[in-house]
Structures are given as C-alpha cells and as structure tokens.
Amino acid sequence: MSASVHEKPLSPEHEESSDQLEPVDPPKEGELTSRLAAAYQYGRPDPFGKGYLRMYLFCSLVYLCSTMNGFDGSLMGSINALPNYTNYYGLPSSGNSSTGIVFAIFFVGQMVGALFIWLADWRGRRLPIFLGCIGVLIGTIVTSTAKTLGVFVGGRFLLSFFATWATTSAPLYMIEMAPPLYRGVIAGLYNTLWYMGSIIATSAVYGAHLHLSWDGELDWRLPLWLQMLCPAIVAIFIWLCPESPRWLIGAGRSEEARQILVKYHANGDENHPLVALEMDEMTESLKHNPMTSWRNFFDLRVLVKTKGRRYRLLLDIAFSWFGQFSGNNIISYYLPHLLDNVGITDVNTQLLLNIIYAIIGWVFAAAGTRFHDVFGRRTMFLGSIAGMIVCLAITAGTAAGYVHTGSQQSSDASIAFIFIFGAVFALAFTSMQPIYPGEVLSNDMRAKGMGIFQLTAGVASFVNTFAAPVALNNIGYWFYVFFVFWDCFEWIIVYFFFVETKGRTLEELDEIFESDNPCKASLKPIDIPISDEKANRV
C-alpha cells in the first residue's frame, strides 16, 4: 500500500502539522466517564466469548516479542559466569569495563533503534514487529558465530537495534487492541513474557554447562543460537493478526477498524454501545491529533506545546527511568556476581538460582497484571516501591554482615531478600513498564513518546550495566544502599504526580490531563455498572 494512503488525513483541514490545528475544547468533567459507564450498562461482553478467545490467541503471539529482552538480560548474566566464555574472549571472571561494554552495547542499540519508532505510525504496528524480528535473527547469527569480542559486541548492537523496533511497536499494539475494562490484564501480560525469555535463556545455559562444558565453546554458543526461537515464530505468524483499529482509522480505513472492534471487543455484537463509543472517541481524537509520519517524527513540539502534554511527557520519562533504575537491572544482569559476593561460588548453583529467580518473577508479574485492574496502577506502584526499599535495606545489611563476619545466616538472608526484591518489583512494575507510558500519552504523542521512553530506558540501563561491575567490585553492598535512597525518591514522585489510568479508555484520559491537578482528578471514583451476568451477556 502506498505511503499516501497511510498518511491520509481524516479531513482536508488537517493536512498541516498538528501545531497549526485549532485547540479542542476539553470535554465536560465526567462526560466521557458517564459514556463508558452507559456502554457497559448494556451488558459486559463475555471475556470468554468467541471474539475474546481469538483476541487472546493473537495477543499470545505478540507477547513473544517481550521474550527478546528477557532472553538477552538473563543470557548474558548467565554466560558471563561460564569460564569457557570469559576465557575465549579474555574477560576477567570478576568483571571490568570490557564486561560492562558487552552488556551496555545492547542499550546503545536500543537508543538508536528508538529513532525509528515512527514506522509504527507510518506503516502500521505489524510491519516494525516483523522487520524487528527478522533483524534479531540476523543479529543472532552474528553473535553466535563471532570469533572476536569486537564482532560479538557488534552483533549485540544489531540484536538490540532491531529488537527495539519490535518491542516498542508490540506494546503499542497491545494497548490499542485491548478493551478498556481489561486493558491492564491483556496489555499488562505482554511484558511478563520477559521472564519466559529469561527462563529459556537461563535453563539453556544451565543445561549446556552441565552436559557440554567439556567443549570449549558449545556450552555458551548453543544458548546464543536459541535467541532465534521466539522472534522466528513471531515473524512467521504476525501477518495473521489484525491491525490496530486506531491505526486503521488514522489511515482512513474506518470500516475495517469498526469490524475489528465488533469482533474482538463485543464478541460480534454490532449494536453494542461500546463499539460506537470507541469508534467515536478514536475518530474524533485522530481528527484533531493525526498520527505521526517520518516527515514530522523529529518535530517534538507536539510533546510539549501544552501544560497537559508536558505533564504526560514527564510521566513517560519518569516511569521509563524508574523501570530500569530501581535496582532491578543490577540483579537481573549480575545475579551470579551478587551471589558470589555472599559466598555462592559454584557456577551450576548460580545458574540454577538464576532460573529460580526468573520463575518467581514470572509468577508475581502475571499475578500483578490482574491486580492493576483491581487496585489501580498507583496503589500497585506505591506498594511495590515501599517493598523494594525494605528488601534492598535488608539485603545491604545482611550482605555487610556476611562480608564482615562470614555468617552463613547472613548469606542466606541476603539471597532470600534478593529474590523477594525481584518478586516485589515484578508484581507491579514488570507488566506496566511499556504499558503505563503508552496509556498516559495521547494518540499523536504515542509513537514519539514511546521513542523517548526507549531512549530514557536505554540511558538508564546503560548507566546500570556499565557502572555496575565496577561499583560491585569497589563498593560492594553499599551499592544496595544507594538504591534504597533512590527508591525513596521514586515513592515520593509517584505519590504526588502519577495519574491513575485504571478503568478509562485512552481517549478519556485527555480529560484528566486537561485538569489543573491531573493526579488528583484521576483519583475520583469511576462507576462502571456491571449487569447481571445471566442477562445481556454478549
């Protein structure tokens, strides 16, 4: 399909950039919320109906994009503990700046890849997912066959560069495909598959080292080849998934979008008010705020031209940084090294604990997706950060006890609270990392804002992974203490500024950000009536 079709404005008066558009009067307070409540009075679509079950099927395919980051994070942390790997590339077992570069180059690729997020608005959500997965396959071949450290680092850059195309477009797709009442669960499950990638990677390294360590390269090269598994599946089947209805409306294909909403949000009921509500809101929003194309992607004025948009952008940046800089990346990448600091030096034991850490994280992350739609995003974030502060403080104290006394009890307690920290972080943050920023951004901000999200996450992760091995060697358990104070700062920011997105359509959040105090406005109760499940069920 030609570019002109995809860039077709919804009406002639909107051919110029969004900066020249007349401002839209904000809806009256409560008006949109009452429309959503009225739509659900007709009857709640059965979440186990035929359309929803089909939606779960293709969402499950898109979820596999999330495994790419999880696979890499745990893969590198695991093979970095293998003597065959470190000896082959001449890396010290305790880690140094070269080790940091091997890890951190992934986030450099992520930052560069974020500059191409406009593809998701220009050509649809599925194309960058497909191209990203193909690129990951190429990068995997390079790293798996690399004879020198330089080539290995270059392959990891390619992996990250192309993975970013897929892992940024996929959550956009999930946010826009999920019906408003279940968005926290359906879209939130996406990032929990990070742990599936982690489990595959750590299990592969554990099994290969256990049975193939006699071969100088096979115990770490075989897990590298497995990095092709999930991207290959997605690349083969992604074109069987429907396109995002918001993107279709922006491309002038409104009837296709309506049929997708009928099929997957209303289980085939064309008369369900939810369909009309979503179509009206999306059409009206896209009339005034068209989607991004490559021509205006680097014009960032749309992100900051009003007070409400600046507020949205700051939430996007803050949550991106918090999601990578709360102590979590240190543990996921350097868990074997952390275990070594408290006396666990056997490689097989370290790898096995890596697997257990990933499994525990997945269980809690999956549970958290449901709780976000029950308790709300803010409540979950605040509780999780408080728990992380406690866990890191105890971990620092017990690690110090082991270092100074050699106490086995201190070592055991430190390991236990490292695992508890991972569970507490996963419960609230893992599922929402790419979802909450997408929720708080308006339609015309979303692609650019998610690019900023990726750039911020890349910078935070680069700082983490490049500095961590040096800091762990030099200051040891004091590194935990730093994150105790940083997480206290995070809790304050979330409490006073973060907006609650639970129970609203994406367009309804425009009303929240136009208010004088978006955080306070978002905390007003929403009443969504649910009719008798035996009556009016779709």
XYZ file of C-alpha atoms in Angstrom:
538
model
C 0.000 0.000 0.000
C 1.361 3.420 -0.877
C 2.558 5.897 1.704
C -0.136 8.343 0.671
C -2.865 6.018 1.853
C -1.284 5.596 5.266
C -0.723 9.315 5.670
C -4.210 10.270 4.541
C -5.710 12.850 6.913
C -9.225 12.354 8.183
C -10.378 15.694 6.839
C -8.886 18.316 4.475
C -8.440 20.955 7.160
C -5.893 18.792 8.953
C -3.313 18.461 6.206
C -0.753 20.569 8.034
C 1.118 19.665 11.204
C -0.792 19.389 14.444
C 0.807 22.652 15.647
C -1.491 24.581 13.297
C -4.678 22.932 14.481
C -7.271 24.820 16.444
C -7.366 23.765 20.100
C -10.140 21.381 21.027
C -12.391 22.262 23.920
C -11.921 19.716 26.686
C -14.963 17.576 27.474
C -17.056 18.469 30.468
C -15.914 16.780 33.627
C -17.420 13.314 33.946
C -18.926 13.317 30.441
C -16.654 10.646 28.963
C -16.727 8.538 32.095
C -20.518 8.501 32.010
C -20.460 7.394 28.357
C -18.258 4.426 29.187
C -20.476 3.541 32.146
C -23.529 3.732 29.886
C -21.903 1.438 27.342
C -21.351 -1.235 29.983
C -24.933 -0.916 31.234
C -25.932 -2.623 28.003
C -24.052 -5.673 29.216
C -20.458 -6.652 29.765
C -19.029 -8.618 26.822
C -18.182 -12.133 27.933
C -14.377 -12.281 28.432
C -14.585 -15.949 27.410
C -16.693 -15.309 24.327
C -15.609 -16.355 20.838
C -14.159 -12.965 19.884
C -12.230 -12.560 23.104
C -10.756 -16.044 22.846
C -9.492 -15.238 19.353
C -8.030 -11.987 20.645
C -6.175 -13.877 23.385
C -4.706 -16.156 20.719
C -3.117 -13.458 18.582
C -2.139 -11.452 21.665
C -0.225 -14.508 22.862
C 1.811 -14.390 19.660
C 2.645 -10.702 20.137
C 3.594 -11.419 23.760
C 6.565 -13.400 22.425
C 8.209 -10.112 21.375
C 8.780 -9.416 25.055
C 10.909 -12.555 25.422
C 13.691 -10.931 23.388
C 14.744 -8.511 26.134
C 14.306 -11.109 28.867
C 16.336 -13.657 26.959
C 19.231 -11.273 26.459
C 19.252 -9.939 30.006
C 19.442 -13.354 31.618
C 21.539 -14.939 28.863
C 24.406 -12.518 29.285
C 24.214 -12.659 33.064
C 24.396 -16.458 32.881
C 27.109 -16.990 30.264
C 29.221 -14.321 31.940
C 29.565 -16.840 34.792
C 30.962 -19.503 32.419
C 34.774 -19.864 32.379
C 34.701 -21.073 28.761
C 33.061 -17.793 27.654
C 35.241 -15.416 29.668
C 38.417 -17.286 28.701
C 37.514 -17.306 24.995
C 37.197 -13.509 24.847
C 39.828 -12.809 27.514
C 37.392 -11.305 30.019
C 38.084 -11.379 33.783
C 35.644 -13.510 35.777
C 35.033 -10.674 38.256
C 34.014 -8.190 35.555
C 35.598 -4.953 34.302
C 34.849 -2.146 31.848
C 35.008 -4.591 28.905
C 32.341 -6.692 30.595
C 30.273 -3.550 31.026
C 30.597 -2.687 27.324
C 29.426 -6.174 26.295
C 26.306 -5.672 28.395
C 25.764 -1.969 27.793
C 26.067 -2.053 23.972
C 22.611 -3.632 23.978
C 21.203 -0.387 25.364
C 23.130 1.729 22.874
C 21.376 -0.226 20.126
C 18.103 0.320 21.952
C 18.601 4.089 21.966
C 19.471 4.185 18.252
C 16.582 1.858 17.385
C 14.185 4.201 19.189
C 14.776 6.775 16.428
C 12.769 4.544 14.044
C 9.602 4.254 16.116
C 7.791 6.384 13.518
C 7.464 3.232 11.392
C 4.665 2.077 13.712
C 2.568 5.145 12.823
C 3.581 5.343 9.179
C 3.096 1.741 8.081
C 1.154 0.145 10.912
C 2.072 -1.725 14.078
C 2.727 -5.108 12.441
C 5.471 -4.103 9.956
C 8.061 -2.945 12.531
C 7.293 -6.050 14.594
C 8.044 -8.214 11.568
C 11.183 -6.308 10.499
C 12.429 -6.186 14.074
C 12.156 -9.945 14.460
C 13.959 -10.534 11.157
C 16.735 -8.213 12.308
C 17.077 -10.129 15.583
C 17.582 -13.332 13.598
C 20.431 -11.666 11.704
C 21.989 -10.317 14.893
C 21.783 -13.761 16.491
C 23.746 -15.294 13.619
C 26.466 -12.647 14.053
C 26.853 -13.122 17.820
C 26.613 -16.915 17.684
C 29.470 -17.162 15.169
C 31.629 -14.260 16.432
C 35.336 -15.112 16.655
C 36.413 -11.823 18.267
C 34.977 -9.697 21.048
C 34.524 -6.781 18.639
C 32.307 -8.809 16.307
C 30.391 -10.168 19.310
C 29.708 -6.611 20.540
C 28.649 -5.574 17.017
C 26.189 -8.464 16.837
C 24.699 -7.450 20.162
C 24.191 -3.926 18.805
C 22.260 -5.339 15.834
C 20.197 -7.525 18.165
C 19.178 -4.553 20.256
C 18.664 -2.146 17.350
C 16.142 -4.396 15.635
C 14.612 -5.802 18.813
C 13.672 -2.232 19.762
C 11.536 -1.930 16.624
C 9.517 -4.934 17.697
C 9.488 -4.374 21.452
C 8.258 -0.788 21.069
C 5.584 -1.468 18.464
C 4.271 -4.553 20.278
C 3.101 -2.756 23.461
C 1.562 -0.006 21.306
C -0.377 -2.745 19.559
C -1.423 -4.349 22.852
C -2.604 -1.066 24.391
C -4.703 -0.261 21.339
C -6.156 -3.742 20.869
C -7.192 -4.334 24.496
C -10.761 -3.358 25.519
C -10.811 -0.659 28.243
C -12.174 -2.827 31.061
C -9.422 -5.452 30.658
C -6.533 -3.333 29.355
C -4.448 -3.811 32.499
C -4.643 -7.598 32.221
C -4.463 -8.121 28.451
C -1.852 -5.469 27.706
C -0.081 -5.961 31.021
C 0.607 -9.631 30.354
C 2.812 -8.590 27.441
C 5.856 -7.620 29.475
C 5.558 -10.610 31.831
C 6.867 -12.728 28.944
C 10.212 -11.091 29.709
C 10.511 -13.892 32.232
C 9.716 -16.568 29.667
C 12.726 -15.382 27.676
C 14.747 -15.321 30.883
C 13.731 -18.873 31.804
C 14.592 -20.212 28.333
C 17.980 -18.492 28.432
C 18.983 -19.483 31.954
C 17.750 -23.068 31.514
C 19.663 -23.388 28.236
C 22.882 -22.122 29.806
C 22.434 -24.339 32.863
C 21.779 -27.454 30.779
C 24.557 -26.719 28.299
C 27.112 -26.068 31.031
C 26.054 -29.177 32.934
C 26.412 -31.501 29.944
C 28.620 -29.719 27.384
C 31.239 -27.847 29.389
C 33.884 -30.278 28.090
C 33.550 -28.500 24.723
C 35.363 -25.178 24.801
C 32.595 -23.205 23.046
C 29.399 -25.229 22.834
C 28.183 -24.577 26.383
C 27.837 -20.842 25.662
C 27.366 -20.733 21.870
C 24.353 -23.088 21.858
C 22.279 -20.793 24.131
C 23.168 -17.878 21.854
C 21.629 -19.707 18.878
C 18.399 -20.243 20.845
C 17.877 -16.472 20.788
C 16.312 -17.031 17.339
C 13.426 -19.152 18.648
C 10.711 -16.649 19.645
C 11.486 -13.965 17.009
C 11.223 -16.610 14.288
C 7.750 -17.665 15.491
C 6.529 -14.062 15.564
C 7.967 -13.255 12.125
C 6.168 -16.247 10.578
C 2.713 -15.583 12.054
C 2.449 -11.819 12.699
C 0.630 -11.148 9.426
C -2.234 -13.374 10.584
C -3.008 -10.838 13.359
C -5.409 -7.912 12.736
C -4.012 -4.389 12.554
C -4.570 -1.843 15.349
C -8.012 -0.217 14.959
C -6.602 3.198 15.931
C -4.009 2.980 13.199
C -6.644 1.870 10.672
C -8.820 4.891 11.490
C -5.797 7.155 11.116
C -5.142 5.569 7.713
C -8.701 6.259 6.549
C -9.856 2.617 6.909
C -12.566 3.175 9.485
C -14.838 0.309 8.466
C -12.026 -2.213 8.922
C -11.391 -0.742 12.367
C -15.062 -0.984 13.276
C -15.249 -4.639 12.280
C -12.227 -5.418 14.450
C -13.886 -3.733 17.445
C -17.146 -5.591 16.777
C -15.349 -8.918 16.526
C -12.871 -8.643 19.379
C -14.382 -6.121 21.836
C -18.064 -7.040 21.520
C -17.931 -10.733 20.530
C -19.613 -9.973 17.198
C -22.452 -7.767 18.510
C -22.530 -4.856 16.047
C -25.068 -2.991 18.168
C -23.069 -2.977 21.386
C -22.658 0.678 22.530
C -19.009 0.039 23.364
C -18.238 -0.216 19.630
C -19.865 3.126 18.834
C -18.221 4.766 21.833
C -14.716 3.615 20.889
C -15.194 4.493 17.206
C -16.477 7.984 18.053
C -13.672 8.696 20.522
C -10.891 7.406 18.298
C -12.215 9.181 15.190
C -12.626 12.490 16.990
C -9.212 12.240 18.624
C -7.449 11.389 15.373
C -9.180 14.221 13.519
C -7.522 16.737 15.772
C -4.353 14.780 16.558
C -3.260 12.820 13.451
C -0.719 10.053 13.674
C 2.981 10.609 13.141
C 4.838 10.017 9.875
C 8.542 10.057 9.083
C 8.158 13.661 7.872
C 7.275 15.056 11.292
C 8.670 12.444 13.678
C 11.547 14.655 14.799
C 9.265 17.653 15.346
C 8.865 17.214 19.095
C 6.714 20.279 19.724
C 3.637 18.077 19.941
C 5.084 16.658 23.163
C 5.447 19.972 24.977
C 3.089 22.559 23.464
C 0.568 22.497 26.333
C 0.807 22.061 30.087
C -1.086 18.765 29.923
C 1.263 17.375 27.275
C 4.328 18.343 29.282
C 2.826 16.547 32.271
C 2.272 13.432 30.138
C 5.847 13.539 28.838
C 7.306 13.854 32.329
C 5.326 10.798 33.467
C 6.582 8.911 30.412
C 10.223 9.777 31.174
C 9.941 9.221 34.927
C 8.371 5.785 34.645
C 10.835 4.751 31.962
C 13.754 5.658 34.229
C 12.172 4.101 37.332
C 11.528 0.859 35.475
C 15.231 0.421 34.732
C 16.860 2.182 37.660
C 15.277 0.787 40.825
C 17.931 -1.859 41.458
C 16.237 -4.439 39.243
C 18.634 -4.353 36.283
C 21.630 -4.854 38.548
C 20.127 -8.056 39.884
C 18.890 -9.445 36.545
C 22.230 -8.923 34.767
C 24.647 -9.599 37.606
C 22.852 -12.121 39.826
C 25.742 -14.651 39.647
C 28.168 -11.924 40.711
C 25.868 -10.864 43.558
C 25.683 -14.478 44.713
C 29.461 -14.707 44.578
C 29.626 -11.707 46.919
C 27.719 -13.655 49.581
C 29.614 -16.913 49.220
C 27.759 -18.799 46.436
C 30.651 -19.527 44.073
C 29.656 -22.789 42.359
C 28.716 -21.983 38.743
C 25.948 -24.608 38.478
C 24.368 -23.361 41.706
C 24.478 -19.779 40.426
C 22.825 -20.773 37.151
C 20.141 -22.789 38.922
C 19.330 -19.845 41.198
C 19.112 -17.662 38.072
C 16.372 -19.977 36.745
C 14.502 -19.925 40.058
C 14.723 -16.122 40.149
C 13.124 -15.890 36.692
C 10.321 -18.347 37.548
C 9.436 -16.476 40.741
C 9.445 -13.196 38.824
C 7.097 -14.553 36.157
C 4.583 -15.828 38.713
C 4.417 -12.489 40.513
C 4.413 -10.434 37.312
C 1.491 -12.432 35.892
C -0.446 -12.043 39.147
C 0.220 -8.322 39.109
C -1.470 -7.862 35.741
C -4.819 -8.698 37.324
C -4.233 -6.605 40.430
C -3.604 -3.479 38.322
C -7.232 -3.564 37.166
C -8.433 -4.236 40.718
C -6.364 -1.917 42.922
C -5.148 0.529 40.265
C -1.732 1.417 38.884
C -0.748 3.973 41.542
C -1.553 1.743 44.504
C 0.470 -1.069 42.983
C 3.449 1.185 42.238
C 3.500 2.708 45.716
C 3.253 -0.668 47.446
C 5.934 -2.187 45.238
C 8.411 0.664 45.747
C 7.913 0.515 49.509
C 8.595 -3.221 49.410
C 11.725 -2.709 47.304
C 13.087 -0.184 49.798
C 12.689 -2.666 52.643
C 14.207 -5.558 50.638
C 17.238 -3.580 49.496
C 17.881 -2.256 53.007
C 17.811 -5.779 54.459
C 19.928 -7.131 51.586
C 22.553 -4.452 52.215
C 22.591 -5.162 55.934
C 22.836 -8.928 55.608
C 25.462 -8.697 52.841
C 27.513 -6.440 55.114
C 27.104 -8.985 57.900
C 28.438 -11.750 55.671
C 31.401 -9.673 54.462
C 32.457 -8.722 57.983
C 31.658 -11.941 59.880
C 31.359 -14.716 57.267
C 27.991 -15.643 58.811
C 26.132 -18.298 56.793
C 22.830 -16.975 58.167
C 23.622 -13.516 56.787
C 24.443 -15.034 53.399
C 21.175 -16.990 53.312
C 19.148 -13.937 54.346
C 20.818 -11.759 51.715
C 19.996 -14.262 48.951
C 16.417 -14.609 50.198
C 15.793 -10.860 50.085
C 17.362 -10.554 46.625
C 14.685 -12.994 45.469
C 11.938 -11.227 47.425
C 13.031 -7.943 45.853
C 12.645 -9.480 42.385
C 9.136 -10.693 43.228
C 8.052 -7.328 44.667
C 9.380 -5.434 41.630
C 7.732 -7.870 39.204
C 4.347 -7.639 40.931
C 3.780 -4.006 39.972
C 6.449 -2.816 37.540
C 7.098 -5.620 35.048
C 3.640 -5.711 33.478
C 3.299 -1.915 33.327
C 6.792 -0.949 32.092
C 5.817 -0.444 28.437
C 2.064 -0.108 29.101
C 1.683 2.777 31.561
C 3.710 5.225 29.394
C 1.563 4.294 26.403
C -1.601 4.866 28.437
C -0.678 8.374 29.576
C 0.309 9.538 26.075
C -2.313 10.854 23.626
C -2.709 9.354 20.144
C -0.496 11.892 18.391
C 2.136 11.714 21.162
C 2.276 7.936 21.493
C 4.838 6.978 18.846
C 7.171 9.881 19.659
C 6.636 9.439 23.379
C 7.444 5.741 23.195
C 10.614 6.679 21.336
C 11.509 8.958 24.261
C 10.582 6.083 26.582
C 13.057 3.780 24.827
C 15.802 6.404 24.794
C 15.358 7.057 28.513
C 15.274 3.345 29.325
C 18.387 2.843 27.219
C 20.295 5.583 29.049
C 19.232 4.243 32.467
C 20.132 0.678 31.541
C 23.452 1.749 30.021
C 24.399 3.533 33.236
C 23.341 0.496 35.248
C 25.117 -2.159 33.259
C 28.293 -0.205 32.506
C 28.799 1.048 36.055
C 27.527 -1.998 37.932
C 30.526 -4.351 37.616
C 32.902 -1.571 38.656
C 30.676 -0.452 41.537
C 30.090 -4.009 42.762
C 33.836 -4.643 42.818
C 34.668 -1.348 44.524
C 31.863 -0.649 46.999
C 30.054 -3.994 47.255
C 26.934 -3.896 49.430
C 26.955 -0.061 49.532
C 25.568 -0.248 46.000
C 22.319 -1.560 47.527
C 22.260 1.371 49.943
C 22.349 3.836 47.045
C 19.214 2.269 45.580
C 17.463 2.372 48.965
C 17.666 6.177 48.899
C 16.845 6.379 45.194
C 13.698 4.261 45.629
C 12.571 6.568 48.461
C 12.748 9.413 45.922
C 10.710 7.332 43.444
C 7.961 6.749 46.024
C 7.568 10.498 46.592
C 7.324 11.242 42.866
C 4.722 8.519 42.269
C 2.605 9.623 45.229
C 2.390 13.293 44.259
C 2.409 13.159 40.452
C 1.432 9.805 38.936
C -2.011 9.619 37.323
C -4.348 6.654 37.776
C -5.356 5.138 34.386
C -7.466 2.227 35.601
C -10.990 1.936 34.170
C -10.794 4.610 31.453
C -10.483 4.500 27.684
C -7.313 6.018 26.290
C -9.277 8.989 24.959
C -10.932 9.622 28.333
C -7.536 10.301 29.839
C -7.443 13.527 27.783
C -9.994 14.897 30.232
C -7.720 14.062 33.161
C -4.671 15.811 31.742
C -6.620 18.963 30.926
C -7.466 19.445 34.614
C -5.492 21.683 36.965
C -4.256 18.715 39.012
C -4.197 15.555 36.852
C -3.107 13.312 39.720
C -5.988 14.427 41.943
C -8.516 14.329 39.088
C -7.570 10.752 38.224
C -8.317 9.575 41.768
C -12.002 10.449 41.585
C -14.044 7.203 41.677
C -15.353 5.722 38.443
C -18.624 3.824 38.453
C -18.814 1.200 35.711
C -22.053 -0.734 36.233
C -21.923 -4.449 35.562
C -25.241 -6.026 34.731
C -26.366 -9.475 35.844
C -24.069 -11.912 34.063
C -27.038 -14.077 33.140
C -28.733 -11.169 31.427
C -27.495 -9.164 28.470
C -24.316 -11.242 28.232
C -22.767 -10.981 24.784
